[in-house]
Amino acid sequence: KMAQGLLQRITTRGPQLLSAAMASAKPRLATFWYYAKVELAPPTPAEIPRAIDSIKGLVRSFQSGRLAQLTVREAVRNGLVATEVLMWFYIGEIIGKGGLIGYNV
C-alpha cells in the first residue's frame, strides 16, 4: 500500500521534478562547457614557449632563494596545483595500463 502511494506520487510529480531539474541544470552545464573548452584544450604552439619561459623563471626563483619568501597561502596553493598535476599523471597511467598494477607483458 505504501509502495503504491509512492509510485503514484512519482508518476504524477515526476515530470514536474524532471523539468525543474533540467531548468536548474542548464545554466550550470553552459558554464561548465564554457570553461571546459578553455581549460581542457591542449596548448597551442604559441603557448609552449611561454610555458617554457615560466618554468625557467621558476628555476631561477628557486636558485635565488625567492621560494623561501612565499606566504603560507601561496605555498599551499602551489602544493595543491602540483598534487593535481601528479594525480592527472597517475590517472593517465592507470588508464593507459588498463589497471592499477603493472603492464600486461
CSV table of C-alpha atoms in Angstrom, one decimal:
chain,number,residue,atom,x,y,z
A,1,LYS,CA,0.0,0.0,0.0
A,2,MET,CA,2.8,2.4,0.9
A,3,ALA,CA,4.8,1.5,-2.2
A,4,GLN,CA,1.7,2.0,-4.3
A,5,GLY,CA,1.3,5.5,-2.9
A,6,LEU,CA,4.9,6.3,-3.6
A,7,LEU,CA,4.7,5.0,-7.1
A,8,GLN,CA,1.6,7.2,-7.7
A,9,ARG,CA,3.3,10.3,-6.3
A,10,ILE,CA,6.3,9.6,-8.6
A,11,THR,CA,4.2,9.2,-11.7
A,12,THR,CA,2.2,12.4,-11.0
A,13,ARG,CA,5.0,14.7,-9.9
A,14,GLY,CA,7.9,13.1,-11.8
A,15,PRO,CA,7.6,15.2,-14.9
A,16,GLN,CA,7.4,18.4,-12.8
A,17,LEU,CA,10.5,17.4,-10.9
A,18,LEU,CA,12.4,16.4,-14.1
A,19,SER,CA,11.6,19.7,-15.8
A,20,ALA,CA,12.7,21.7,-12.6
A,21,ALA,CA,15.9,19.7,-12.5
A,22,MET,CA,16.6,20.4,-16.2
A,23,ALA,CA,15.8,24.1,-15.8
A,24,SER,CA,18.3,24.4,-12.9
A,25,ALA,CA,21.0,22.3,-14.7
A,26,LYS,CA,21.0,24.2,-18.0
A,27,PRO,CA,22.9,27.3,-16.8
A,28,ARG,CA,25.4,25.2,-14.8
A,29,LEU,CA,26.1,23.0,-17.8
A,30,ALA,CA,26.5,26.0,-20.0
A,31,THR,CA,29.0,27.5,-17.6
A,32,PHE,CA,30.8,24.1,-17.3
A,33,TRP,CA,31.1,23.7,-21.1
A,34,TYR,CA,32.3,27.3,-21.5
A,35,TYR,CA,35.2,26.8,-19.1
A,36,ALA,CA,35.9,23.2,-20.2
A,37,LYS,CA,36.5,24.4,-23.8
A,38,VAL,CA,39.1,26.8,-22.5
A,39,GLU,CA,40.8,24.9,-19.7
A,40,LEU,CA,40.8,21.4,-21.1
A,41,ALA,CA,42.1,22.3,-24.5
A,42,PRO,CA,45.6,21.3,-25.4
A,43,PRO,CA,48.2,24.1,-25.6
A,44,THR,CA,48.6,25.9,-28.8
A,45,PRO,CA,52.0,26.2,-30.4
A,46,ALA,CA,52.2,29.8,-29.3
A,47,GLU,CA,51.6,28.8,-25.7
A,48,ILE,CA,54.5,26.3,-25.5
A,49,PRO,CA,57.4,28.9,-25.4
A,50,ARG,CA,55.5,30.9,-22.7
A,51,ALA,CA,55.3,27.7,-20.6
A,52,ILE,CA,59.0,27.0,-21.1
A,53,ASP,CA,59.8,30.6,-20.0
A,54,SER,CA,57.6,30.3,-16.9
A,55,ILE,CA,59.4,27.0,-16.0
A,56,LYS,CA,62.8,28.8,-16.5
A,57,GLY,CA,61.5,31.6,-14.2
A,58,LEU,CA,60.5,29.1,-11.6
A,59,VAL,CA,64.0,27.5,-11.7
A,60,ARG,CA,65.6,31.0,-11.4
A,61,SER,CA,63.5,31.9,-8.4
A,62,PHE,CA,64.4,28.6,-6.8
A,63,GLN,CA,68.1,29.2,-7.3
A,64,SER,CA,67.8,32.8,-6.0
A,65,GLY,CA,66.0,31.7,-2.8
A,66,ARG,CA,62.8,33.5,-3.6
A,67,LEU,CA,60.8,30.4,-2.8
A,68,ALA,CA,61.7,30.9,0.9
A,69,GLN,CA,59.8,34.2,0.8
A,70,LEU,CA,56.4,32.6,-0.2
A,71,THR,CA,53.5,33.1,2.1
A,72,VAL,CA,51.8,30.0,3.5
A,73,ARG,CA,48.8,30.6,1.2
A,74,GLU,CA,51.0,30.7,-1.9
A,75,ALA,CA,52.9,27.6,-0.8
A,76,VAL,CA,49.7,25.7,-0.1
A,77,ARG,CA,48.2,26.8,-3.5
A,78,ASN,CA,51.4,25.7,-5.3
A,79,GLY,CA,51.4,22.4,-3.5
A,80,LEU,CA,47.8,21.8,-4.4
A,81,VAL,CA,48.5,22.6,-8.1
A,82,ALA,CA,51.5,20.2,-8.1
A,83,THR,CA,49.4,17.5,-6.4
A,84,GLU,CA,46.6,18.0,-9.1
A,85,VAL,CA,49.2,17.6,-11.9
A,86,LEU,CA,50.6,14.5,-10.3
A,87,MET,CA,47.1,12.9,-9.9
A,88,TRP,CA,46.2,13.6,-13.5
A,89,PHE,CA,49.5,11.9,-14.5
A,90,TYR,CA,48.7,8.9,-12.3
A,91,ILE,CA,45.2,8.7,-13.6
A,92,GLY,CA,46.5,8.7,-17.2
A,93,GLU,CA,48.9,6.0,-16.3
A,94,ILE,CA,46.2,3.8,-14.8
A,95,ILE,CA,44.0,4.4,-17.9
A,96,GLY,CA,46.9,3.6,-20.2
A,97,LYS,CA,47.9,0.4,-18.4
A,98,GLY,CA,44.3,-0.7,-18.1
A,99,GLY,CA,44.6,-1.4,-14.4
A,100,LEU,CA,46.2,-0.3,-11.2
A,101,ILE,CA,49.1,-2.8,-11.1
A,102,GLY,CA,51.7,-3.4,-13.8
A,103,TYR,CA,51.5,-3.8,-17.6
A,104,ASN,CA,50.5,-6.9,-19.5
A,105,VAL,CA,53.7,-8.2,-20.8
